mmCIF file of C-alpha atoms in Angstrom:
data_model
loop_
_atom_site.group_PDB
_atom_site.id
_atom_site.type_symbol
_atom_site.label_atom_id
_atom_site.label_comp_id
_atom_site.label_asym_id
_atom_site.label_seq_id
_atom_site.Cartn_x
_atom_site.Cartn_y
_atom_site.Cartn_z
ATOM 1 C CA MET D 1 0.000 0.000 0.000
ATOM 2 C CA SER D 2 1.508 3.311 -1.073
ATOM 3 C CA ASP D 3 1.984 6.253 1.271
ATOM 4 C CA VAL D 4 -0.687 8.229 -0.600
ATOM 5 C CA GLN D 5 -3.178 5.377 -0.159
ATOM 6 C CA GLN D 6 -2.318 5.143 3.538
ATOM 7 C CA LEU D 7 -3.065 8.849 3.933
ATOM 8 C CA ARG D 8 -6.352 8.472 2.050
ATOM 9 C CA PHE D 9 -7.258 5.548 4.299
ATOM 10 C CA LEU D 10 -6.596 7.601 7.453
ATOM 11 C CA ASP D 11 -8.536 10.600 6.118
ATOM 12 C CA ARG D 12 -11.511 8.428 5.155
ATOM 13 C CA LEU D 13 -11.499 6.648 8.499
ATOM 14 C CA SER D 14 -11.219 9.934 10.411
ATOM 15 C CA ARG D 15 -14.206 11.460 8.581
ATOM 16 C CA LEU D 16 -16.334 8.378 9.207
ATOM 17 C CA LEU D 17 -15.453 8.317 12.913
ATOM 18 C CA SER D 18 -16.325 12.031 13.205
ATOM 19 C CA THR D 19 -19.855 11.276 11.984
ATOM 20 C CA GLY D 20 -20.396 8.858 14.865
ATOM 21 C CA TYR D 21 -19.470 5.499 13.339
ATOM 22 C CA PRO D 22 -17.860 3.013 15.732
ATOM 23 C CA ILE D 23 -14.437 1.835 14.583
ATOM 24 C CA VAL D 24 -15.496 -1.492 12.995
ATOM 25 C CA LYS D 25 -18.461 0.016 11.150
ATOM 26 C CA ALA D 26 -16.240 2.867 9.983
ATOM 27 C CA LEU D 27 -13.795 0.311 8.581
ATOM 28 C CA GLU D 28 -16.688 -1.497 6.901
ATOM 29 C CA ALA D 29 -17.621 1.786 5.218
ATOM 30 C CA VAL D 30 -14.016 2.311 4.110
ATOM 31 C CA LYS D 31 -14.344 -0.976 2.195
ATOM 32 C CA TRP D 32 -16.681 0.790 -0.264
ATOM 33 C CA ASP D 33 -13.476 2.080 -1.868
ATOM 34 C CA GLU D 34 -12.164 -0.909 -3.824
ATOM 35 C CA GLU D 35 -8.525 0.215 -3.478
ATOM 36 C CA LEU D 36 -8.826 0.266 0.326
ATOM 37 C CA LYS D 37 -11.016 -2.815 0.718
ATOM 38 C CA SER D 38 -8.273 -5.401 1.295
ATOM 39 C CA THR D 39 -6.505 -3.187 3.856
ATOM 40 C CA ALA D 40 -9.749 -2.587 5.757
ATOM 41 C CA ASP D 41 -10.421 -6.343 5.765
ATOM 42 C CA ILE D 42 -7.012 -7.039 7.338
ATOM 43 C CA ILE D 43 -7.553 -4.448 10.075
ATOM 44 C CA ILE D 44 -11.106 -5.658 10.829
ATOM 45 C CA HIS D 45 -9.883 -9.248 11.043
ATOM 46 C CA SER D 46 -7.090 -8.270 13.452
ATOM 47 C CA LEU D 47 -9.441 -6.223 15.651
ATOM 48 C CA LYS D 48 -11.948 -9.082 15.850
ATOM 49 C CA ASN D 49 -9.097 -11.335 16.961
ATOM 50 C CA GLY D 50 -8.513 -9.054 19.944
ATOM 51 C CA LYS D 51 -5.502 -7.085 18.694
ATOM 52 C CA PRO D 52 -5.152 -3.373 19.581
ATOM 53 C CA LEU D 53 -5.565 -0.832 16.807
ATOM 54 C CA ASP D 54 -1.844 -0.199 16.314
ATOM 55 C CA ARG D 55 -1.163 -3.930 15.890
ATOM 56 C CA ALA D 56 -4.028 -4.163 13.416
ATOM 57 C CA PHE D 57 -2.508 -1.358 11.340
ATOM 58 C CA GLU D 58 0.870 -3.076 11.585
ATOM 59 C CA ASP D 59 -0.669 -6.249 10.171
ATOM 60 C CA ALA D 60 -1.849 -4.135 7.236
ATOM 61 C CA ASP D 61 1.744 -2.898 6.648
ATOM 62 C CA PHE D 62 1.166 0.741 7.520
ATOM 63 C CA HIS D 63 4.123 3.087 7.974
ATOM 64 C CA THR D 64 6.045 2.863 11.251
ATOM 65 C CA SER D 65 5.251 6.473 12.161
ATOM 66 C CA ILE D 66 1.515 5.739 11.913
ATOM 67 C CA ILE D 67 1.799 2.610 14.049
ATOM 68 C CA SER D 68 3.800 4.420 16.738
ATOM 69 C CA TYR D 69 1.200 7.203 16.850
ATOM 70 C CA LEU D 70 -1.734 4.813 17.154
ATOM 71 C CA TYR D 71 -0.010 2.873 19.947
ATOM 72 C CA PHE D 72 -0.962 5.581 22.441
ATOM 73 C CA ILE D 73 -4.674 5.000 21.820
ATOM 74 C CA ARG D 74 -4.219 2.093 24.244
ATOM 75 C CA ALA D 75 -3.772 4.665 27.008
ATOM 76 C CA ASN D 76 -5.834 7.696 26.003
ATOM 77 C CA GLY D 77 -8.720 5.865 24.288
ATOM 78 C CA ASP D 78 -9.201 8.814 21.917
ATOM 79 C CA ILE D 79 -9.522 6.976 18.611
ATOM 80 C CA LEU D 80 -10.962 9.878 16.616
ATOM 81 C CA GLY D 81 -8.530 12.489 17.935
ATOM 82 C CA SER D 82 -5.517 10.227 17.548
ATOM 83 C CA ILE D 83 -6.364 9.125 13.999
ATOM 84 C CA SER D 84 -7.115 12.739 12.954
ATOM 85 C CA LYS D 85 -3.777 13.961 14.338
ATOM 86 C CA CYS D 86 -2.014 10.963 12.851
ATOM 87 C CA ALA D 87 -3.472 11.759 9.417
ATOM 88 C CA LYS D 88 -2.366 15.391 9.727
ATOM 89 C CA MET D 89 1.124 14.321 10.829
ATOM 90 C CA PHE D 90 1.451 11.862 7.943
ATOM 91 C CA GLU D 91 0.156 14.425 5.440
ATOM 92 C CA ASP D 92 2.802 16.918 6.608
ATOM 93 C CA ARG D 93 5.418 14.184 6.252
ATOM 94 C CA LEU D 94 4.381 13.453 2.654
ATOM 95 C CA LYS D 95 4.326 17.160 1.736
ATOM 96 C CA HIS D 96 7.776 17.560 3.250
ATOM 97 C CA ARG D 97 9.111 14.559 1.340
ATOM 98 C CA LYS D 98 7.551 15.779 -1.913
ATOM 99 C CA LYS D 99 9.192 19.180 -1.463
ATOM 100 C CA ILE D 100 12.588 17.552 -0.905
ATOM 101 C CA LYS D 101 12.154 15.359 -4.001
ATOM 102 C CA GLU D 102 11.304 18.399 -6.119
ATOM 103 C CA ILE D 103 14.441 20.179 -4.902
ATOM 104 C CA ILE D 104 16.870 17.287 -5.512
ATOM 105 C CA ARG D 105 15.305 15.895 -8.701
ATOM 106 C CA TYR D 106 17.000 18.313 -11.111
ATOM 107 C CA PRO D 107 20.496 17.982 -9.571
ATOM 108 C CA LEU D 108 20.227 14.192 -9.684
ATOM 109 C CA VAL D 109 19.242 14.251 -13.363
ATOM 110 C CA LEU D 110 22.169 16.560 -14.095
ATOM 111 C CA LEU D 111 24.496 14.283 -12.142
ATOM 112 C CA VAL D 112 23.481 11.255 -14.222
ATOM 113 C CA ILE D 113 23.902 13.183 -17.492
ATOM 114 C CA PHE D 114 27.235 14.568 -16.325
ATOM 115 C CA SER D 115 28.476 11.075 -15.379
ATOM 116 C CA ILE D 116 27.585 9.751 -18.849
ATOM 117 C CA LEU D 117 29.312 12.746 -20.431
ATOM 118 C CA LEU D 118 32.474 12.185 -18.391
ATOM 119 C CA TYR D 119 32.588 8.535 -19.407
ATOM 120 C CA PHE D 120 32.121 9.417 -23.081
ATOM 121 C CA LEU D 121 34.841 12.099 -22.934
ATOM 122 C CA LYS D 122 37.320 9.819 -21.220
ATOM 123 C CA ALA D 123 36.626 6.738 -23.334
ATOM 124 C CA SER D 124 36.361 8.327 -26.769
ATOM 125 C CA VAL D 125 36.995 12.048 -27.179
ATOM 126 C CA LEU D 126 40.082 12.707 -25.060
ATOM 127 C CA PRO D 127 42.188 9.783 -26.375
ATOM 128 C CA SER D 128 41.615 11.124 -29.910
ATOM 129 C CA PHE D 129 42.618 14.614 -28.799
ATOM 130 C CA THR D 130 45.759 13.208 -27.157
ATOM 131 C CA ASN D 131 46.863 11.500 -30.377
ATOM 132 C CA LEU D 132 46.036 14.601 -32.424
ATOM 133 C CA PHE D 133 47.934 17.095 -30.301
ATOM 134 C CA HIS D 134 50.823 14.860 -29.267
ATOM 135 C CA THR D 135 52.659 15.435 -32.524
ATOM 136 C CA ASN D 136 51.959 19.163 -32.646
ATOM 137 C CA SER D 137 52.682 20.487 -29.203
ATOM 138 C CA GLU D 138 53.740 19.062 -25.891
ATOM 139 C CA ALA D 139 51.841 21.892 -24.148
ATOM 140 C CA SER D 140 48.650 20.937 -25.999
ATOM 141 C CA ALA D 141 49.080 17.286 -25.071
ATOM 142 C CA ALA D 142 49.687 18.289 -21.452
ATOM 143 C CA SER D 143 46.449 20.288 -21.527
ATOM 144 C CA VAL D 144 44.512 17.236 -22.672
ATOM 145 C CA HIS D 145 46.196 15.114 -19.988
ATOM 146 C CA LEU D 146 45.098 17.714 -17.450
ATOM 147 C CA SER D 147 41.518 17.267 -18.662
ATOM 148 C CA LEU D 148 41.906 13.517 -18.192
ATOM 149 C CA LEU D 149 43.191 14.116 -14.660
ATOM 150 C CA ILE D 150 40.199 16.355 -13.829
ATOM 151 C CA ILE D 151 37.820 13.735 -15.203
ATOM 152 C CA ASP D 152 39.529 11.015 -13.144
ATOM 153 C CA ILE D 153 39.241 13.142 -10.006
ATOM 154 C CA SER D 154 35.563 13.907 -10.708
ATOM 155 C CA THR D 155 34.791 10.245 -11.399
ATOM 156 C CA THR D 156 36.597 9.165 -8.229
ATOM 157 C CA PHE D 157 34.657 11.746 -6.237
ATOM 158 C CA LEU D 158 31.337 10.462 -7.615
ATOM 159 C CA VAL D 159 32.260 6.842 -6.869
ATOM 160 C CA VAL D 160 33.402 7.713 -3.328
ATOM 161 C CA PHE D 161 30.197 9.715 -2.763
ATOM 162 C CA ILE D 162 28.025 6.776 -3.843
ATOM 163 C CA ILE D 163 30.050 4.377 -1.674
ATOM 164 C CA ILE D 164 29.654 6.687 1.345
ATOM 165 C CA LEU D 165 25.874 6.854 0.819
ATOM 166 C CA ALA D 166 25.640 3.069 0.492
ATOM 167 C CA PHE D 167 27.878 2.530 3.537
ATOM 168 C CA THR D 168 25.806 4.986 5.590
ATOM 169 C CA ALA D 169 22.590 3.174 4.658
ATOM 170 C CA VAL D 170 24.057 -0.239 5.547
ATOM 171 C CA LEU D 171 25.560 1.109 8.782
ATOM 172 C CA GLY D 172 22.218 2.638 9.768
ATOM 173 C CA ARG D 173 20.442 -0.696 9.318
ATOM 174 C CA TYR D 174 23.206 -2.494 11.226
ATOM 175 C CA LEU D 175 23.026 -0.061 14.138
ATOM 176 C CA LYS D 176 19.258 -0.394 14.435
ATOM 177 C CA ARG D 177 19.315 -4.186 14.356
ATOM 178 C CA PHE D 178 22.404 -5.276 16.233
ATOM 179 C CA VAL D 179 23.705 -2.374 18.357
ATOM 180 C CA HIS D 180 22.238 -1.439 21.728
ATOM 181 C CA ILE D 181 20.320 1.812 21.765
ATOM 182 C CA GLU D 182 22.813 3.530 24.104
ATOM 183 C CA LYS D 183 25.651 2.928 21.640
ATOM 184 C CA GLN D 184 23.403 4.017 18.775
ATOM 185 C CA ILE D 185 22.787 7.330 20.518
ATOM 186 C CA LYS D 186 26.539 7.806 21.045
ATOM 187 C CA TRP D 187 27.136 7.202 17.332
ATOM 188 C CA TYR D 188 24.368 9.618 16.360
ATOM 189 C CA THR D 189 25.739 12.388 18.569
ATOM 190 C CA LEU D 190 29.080 12.190 16.707
ATOM 191 C CA ILE D 191 27.486 13.134 13.379
ATOM 192 C CA PRO D 192 27.384 16.970 13.321
ATOM 193 C CA PHE D 193 24.460 17.821 11.013
ATOM 194 C CA TYR D 194 22.427 14.673 11.544
ATOM 195 C CA ARG D 195 22.717 15.113 15.321
ATOM 196 C CA SER D 196 20.834 18.422 15.333
ATOM 197 C CA PHE D 197 18.041 17.142 13.099
ATOM 198 C CA LEU D 198 17.666 13.948 15.139
ATOM 199 C CA LYS D 199 17.531 16.001 18.342
ATOM 200 C CA MET D 200 14.712 18.127 16.968
ATOM 201 C CA HIS D 201 12.826 15.076 15.694
ATOM 202 C CA THR D 202 13.174 13.211 18.997
ATOM 203 C CA SER D 203 12.024 16.281 20.948
ATOM 204 C CA LEU D 204 9.056 16.636 18.608
ATOM 205 C CA LEU D 205 7.959 13.034 19.166
ATOM 206 C CA PHE D 206 8.467 13.222 22.927
ATOM 207 C CA ALA D 207 6.445 16.444 23.257
ATOM 208 C CA THR D 208 3.674 15.190 20.954
ATOM 209 C CA HIS D 209 3.133 11.847 22.663
ATOM 210 C CA PHE D 210 3.592 13.134 26.212
ATOM 211 C CA GLY D 211 1.097 15.917 25.501
ATOM 212 C CA MET D 212 -1.447 13.427 24.146
ATOM 213 C CA MET D 213 -1.097 11.197 27.205
ATOM 214 C CA LEU D 214 -1.613 14.112 29.601
ATOM 215 C CA LYS D 215 -5.248 14.279 28.473
ATOM 216 C CA THR D 216 -5.905 10.991 30.259
ATOM 217 C CA GLY D 217 -4.937 12.461 33.641
ATOM 218 C CA MET D 218 -2.218 9.854 34.164
ATOM 219 C CA PRO D 219 0.708 10.656 36.448
ATOM 220 C CA PHE D 220 4.066 11.243 34.801
ATOM 221 C CA SER D 221 5.428 7.879 35.855
ATOM 222 C CA LYS D 222 2.617 5.952 34.156
ATOM 223 C CA ILE D 223 2.932 8.028 30.980
ATOM 224 C CA LEU D 224 6.625 7.207 30.872
ATOM 225 C CA THR D 225 5.798 3.517 31.354
ATOM 226 C CA TYR D 226 3.573 3.566 28.274
ATOM 227 C CA MET D 227 6.173 5.413 26.256
ATOM 228 C CA ALA D 228 8.896 3.003 27.378
ATOM 229 C CA ASN D 229 6.849 -0.037 26.340
ATOM 230 C CA GLN D 230 6.301 0.985 22.722
ATOM 231 C CA GLU D 231 8.712 -0.541 20.193
ATOM 232 C CA LYS D 232 8.604 1.692 17.112
ATOM 233 C CA LEU D 233 10.485 4.664 18.602
ATOM 234 C CA PRO D 234 13.531 3.110 20.299
ATOM 235 C CA ILE D 235 15.166 6.388 21.411
ATOM 236 C CA ILE D 236 11.927 7.601 23.019
ATOM 237 C CA ALA D 237 11.438 4.198 24.648
ATOM 238 C CA HIS D 238 15.004 4.222 26.016
ATOM 239 C CA TYR D 239 14.782 7.755 27.414
ATOM 240 C CA SER D 240 11.348 7.086 28.912
ATOM 241 C CA SER D 241 12.635 3.949 30.607
ATOM 242 C CA LEU D 242 15.586 5.850 32.112
ATOM 243 C CA MET D 243 13.355 8.688 33.327
ATOM 244 C CA GLU D 244 10.829 6.270 34.765
ATOM 245 C CA GLY D 245 13.532 4.603 36.838
ATOM 246 C CA GLU D 246 14.933 7.909 38.071
ATOM 247 C CA MET D 247 11.491 9.300 38.944
ATOM 248 C CA LYS D 248 10.932 6.343 41.233
ATOM 249 C CA LYS D 249 13.934 7.628 43.178
ATOM 250 C CA GLY D 250 12.152 10.943 43.671
ATOM 251 C CA LEU D 251 13.872 13.060 41.027
ATOM 252 C CA PRO D 252 11.752 15.638 39.133
ATOM 253 C CA ILE D 253 11.260 15.038 35.420
ATOM 254 C CA TYR D 254 12.711 18.387 34.330
ATOM 255 C CA SER D 255 16.053 17.539 35.949
ATOM 256 C CA LEU D 256 16.105 14.228 34.074
ATOM 257 C CA LEU D 257 15.439 15.808 30.690
ATOM 258 C CA THR D 258 18.736 17.692 30.861
ATOM 259 C CA GLN D 259 20.603 14.366 30.926
ATOM 260 C CA MET D 260 19.178 13.241 27.575
ATOM 261 C CA SER D 261 21.526 14.353 24.793
ATOM 262 C CA LEU D 262 18.906 14.059 22.047
ATOM 263 C CA LEU D 263 16.199 16.084 23.796
ATOM 264 C CA ASP D 264 15.966 19.852 23.456
ATOM 265 C CA ARG D 265 16.699 21.958 26.562
ATOM 266 C CA GLN D 266 13.483 23.911 25.913
ATOM 267 C CA LEU D 267 11.544 20.869 27.113
ATOM 268 C CA THR D 268 13.220 21.262 30.495
ATOM 269 C CA SER D 269 11.957 24.849 30.747
ATOM 270 C CA ILE D 270 8.425 23.809 29.789
ATOM 271 C CA PHE D 271 8.260 21.078 32.426
ATOM 272 C CA ARG D 272 9.898 23.247 35.096
ATOM 273 C CA LYS D 273 7.458 26.165 34.797
ATOM 274 C CA ASN D 274 4.239 24.139 34.531
ATOM 275 C CA ALA D 275 2.747 22.455 37.576
ATOM 276 C CA ASP D 276 -0.749 22.492 36.061
ATOM 277 C CA MET D 277 -1.450 19.532 33.754
ATOM 278 C CA GLN D 278 -3.658 21.463 31.338
ATOM 279 C CA GLU D 279 -1.108 24.235 30.913
ATOM 280 C CA LEU D 280 1.664 21.703 30.406
ATOM 281 C CA GLU D 281 -0.393 19.876 27.786
ATOM 282 C CA LYS D 282 -1.078 23.136 25.934
ATOM 283 C CA ASP D 283 2.589 24.186 26.035
ATOM 284 C CA LEU D 284 3.769 20.808 24.768
ATOM 285 C CA ILE D 285 1.325 20.912 21.837
ATOM 286 C CA VAL D 286 2.404 24.451 20.911
ATOM 287 C CA TYR D 287 6.071 23.485 21.274
ATOM 288 C CA ALA D 288 5.554 20.429 19.027
ATOM 289 C CA GLU D 289 3.959 22.586 16.324
ATOM 290 C CA MET D 290 6.768 25.132 16.502
ATOM 291 C CA ILE D 291 9.546 22.553 16.366
ATOM 292 C CA LEU D 292 7.842 20.807 13.424
ATOM 293 C CA GLU D 293 7.860 24.079 11.485
ATOM 294 C CA GLU D 294 11.488 24.678 12.444
ATOM 295 C CA LEU D 295 12.471 21.150 11.420
ATOM 296 C CA GLU D 296 10.870 21.581 8.011
ATOM 297 C CA ARG D 297 12.447 25.011 7.544
ATOM 298 C CA LYS D 298 15.945 23.777 8.390
ATOM 299 C CA THR D 299 15.635 20.714 6.179
ATOM 300 C CA VAL D 300 14.559 22.740 3.162
ATOM 301 C CA LYS D 301 17.232 25.363 3.895
ATOM 302 C CA ALA D 302 19.972 22.723 4.052
ATOM 303 C CA ILE D 303 18.884 21.195 0.769
ATOM 304 C CA THR D 304 18.533 24.569 -0.965
ATOM 305 C CA LEU D 305 22.083 25.425 0.142
ATOM 306 C CA ILE D 306 23.458 22.146 -1.152
ATOM 307 C CA GLN D 307 21.746 22.587 -4.537
ATOM 308 C CA PRO D 308 23.589 25.783 -5.676
ATOM 309 C CA MET D 309 26.891 24.408 -4.343
ATOM 310 C CA PHE D 310 26.361 21.332 -6.489
ATOM 311 C CA PHE D 311 25.598 23.471 -9.547
ATOM 312 C CA ILE D 312 28.685 25.641 -8.995
ATOM 313 C CA ILE D 313 31.017 22.633 -8.695
ATOM 314 C CA LEU D 314 29.446 20.941 -11.713
ATOM 315 C CA ALA D 315 29.645 24.108 -13.825
ATOM 316 C CA GLY D 316 33.264 24.676 -12.758
ATOM 317 C CA VAL D 317 34.321 21.181 -13.832
ATOM 318 C CA ILE D 318 32.516 21.502 -17.181
ATOM 319 C CA VAL D 319 34.004 24.925 -17.924
ATOM 320 C CA PHE D 320 37.507 23.766 -16.966
ATOM 321 C CA ILE D 321 37.303 20.693 -19.205
ATOM 322 C CA TYR D 322 35.974 22.838 -22.043
ATOM 323 C CA ILE D 323 38.841 25.326 -21.704
ATOM 324 C CA THR D 324 41.516 22.611 -21.592
ATOM 325 C CA LEU D 325 40.067 21.090 -24.758
ATOM 326 C CA MET D 326 39.557 24.343 -26.655
ATOM 327 C CA TRP D 327 42.911 25.883 -25.742
ATOM 328 C CA PRO D 328 45.024 23.378 -27.781
ATOM 329 C CA MET D 329 42.691 23.848 -30.756
ATOM 330 C CA TYR D 330 43.082 27.618 -30.478
ATOM 331 C CA GLN D 331 46.866 27.236 -30.428
ATOM 332 C CA MET D 332 46.777 24.948 -33.460
ATOM 333 C CA ILE D 333 44.621 27.426 -35.415
ATOM 334 C CA GLN D 334 47.066 30.252 -34.609
ATOM 335 C CA SER D 335 49.993 28.179 -35.886
ATOM 336 C CA ILE D 336 48.350 27.671 -39.258
#
């Protein structure tokens, strides 16, 4: 099931629940859409077998972020509110991803074309130029050799870049599967740019889910227990488990937040100044909205900075190769 279909499923289910349908009847109504019928059948079957809603969505292969969001329905019981917020969250995620794809699409196309051009120049054009100018001028031949050197450097850079991306992807999967979460966090904090984005994302998730759970009137310790028991957000689960243990020793939650390297210090201020549950819930929701906007802004800014740098480097290499090829021809024309 595609991400767009998952969003349509959540939107359809949310609208049906808002009209007063119970969850199973709402899912039955979703089945009127032939594209969503099989997914609704899987979820209905799982619910009738006694599984919670998040497990039912997991059986239907929904995105991890959706499953982690729906997990907290077990505690707050707010199916309509949770699914509506989940749909909004997932819609923002898809818009954000679409924006990133639009920004990087053109540079990637240029990179592919440029790679093909480099291969063609190195394999066919430059050897012919080398043979042509070798007998006429050593300086001209040296110029062509310089072009070959630039092409070799550019090709090596592209290969190394691809290898680094592949290695990073493999390392990320390895860390998540085989390395304990504490060591994962230590690795993440060593990566300069990724560290700041992960910190914002982790703070966003913590504030969002903690704020949702406050509506139930649960004490902090029980909220942390629920957050520690979920499996889809391992960093949140780890931090919640640590804070739960420390709270049992009588430590206030705001003093514990400062010890978590991937949580924003602003969360400490919010928890310190709010003794009232309703005010804390409101502040956490507002904070989550603000940090989501900031996360999107920084992501787009980083990509839009990388894009012109890529164009400048690419244009520089092309112009340099062009000059080194045209200069020997210009010299040969002058000698005629």
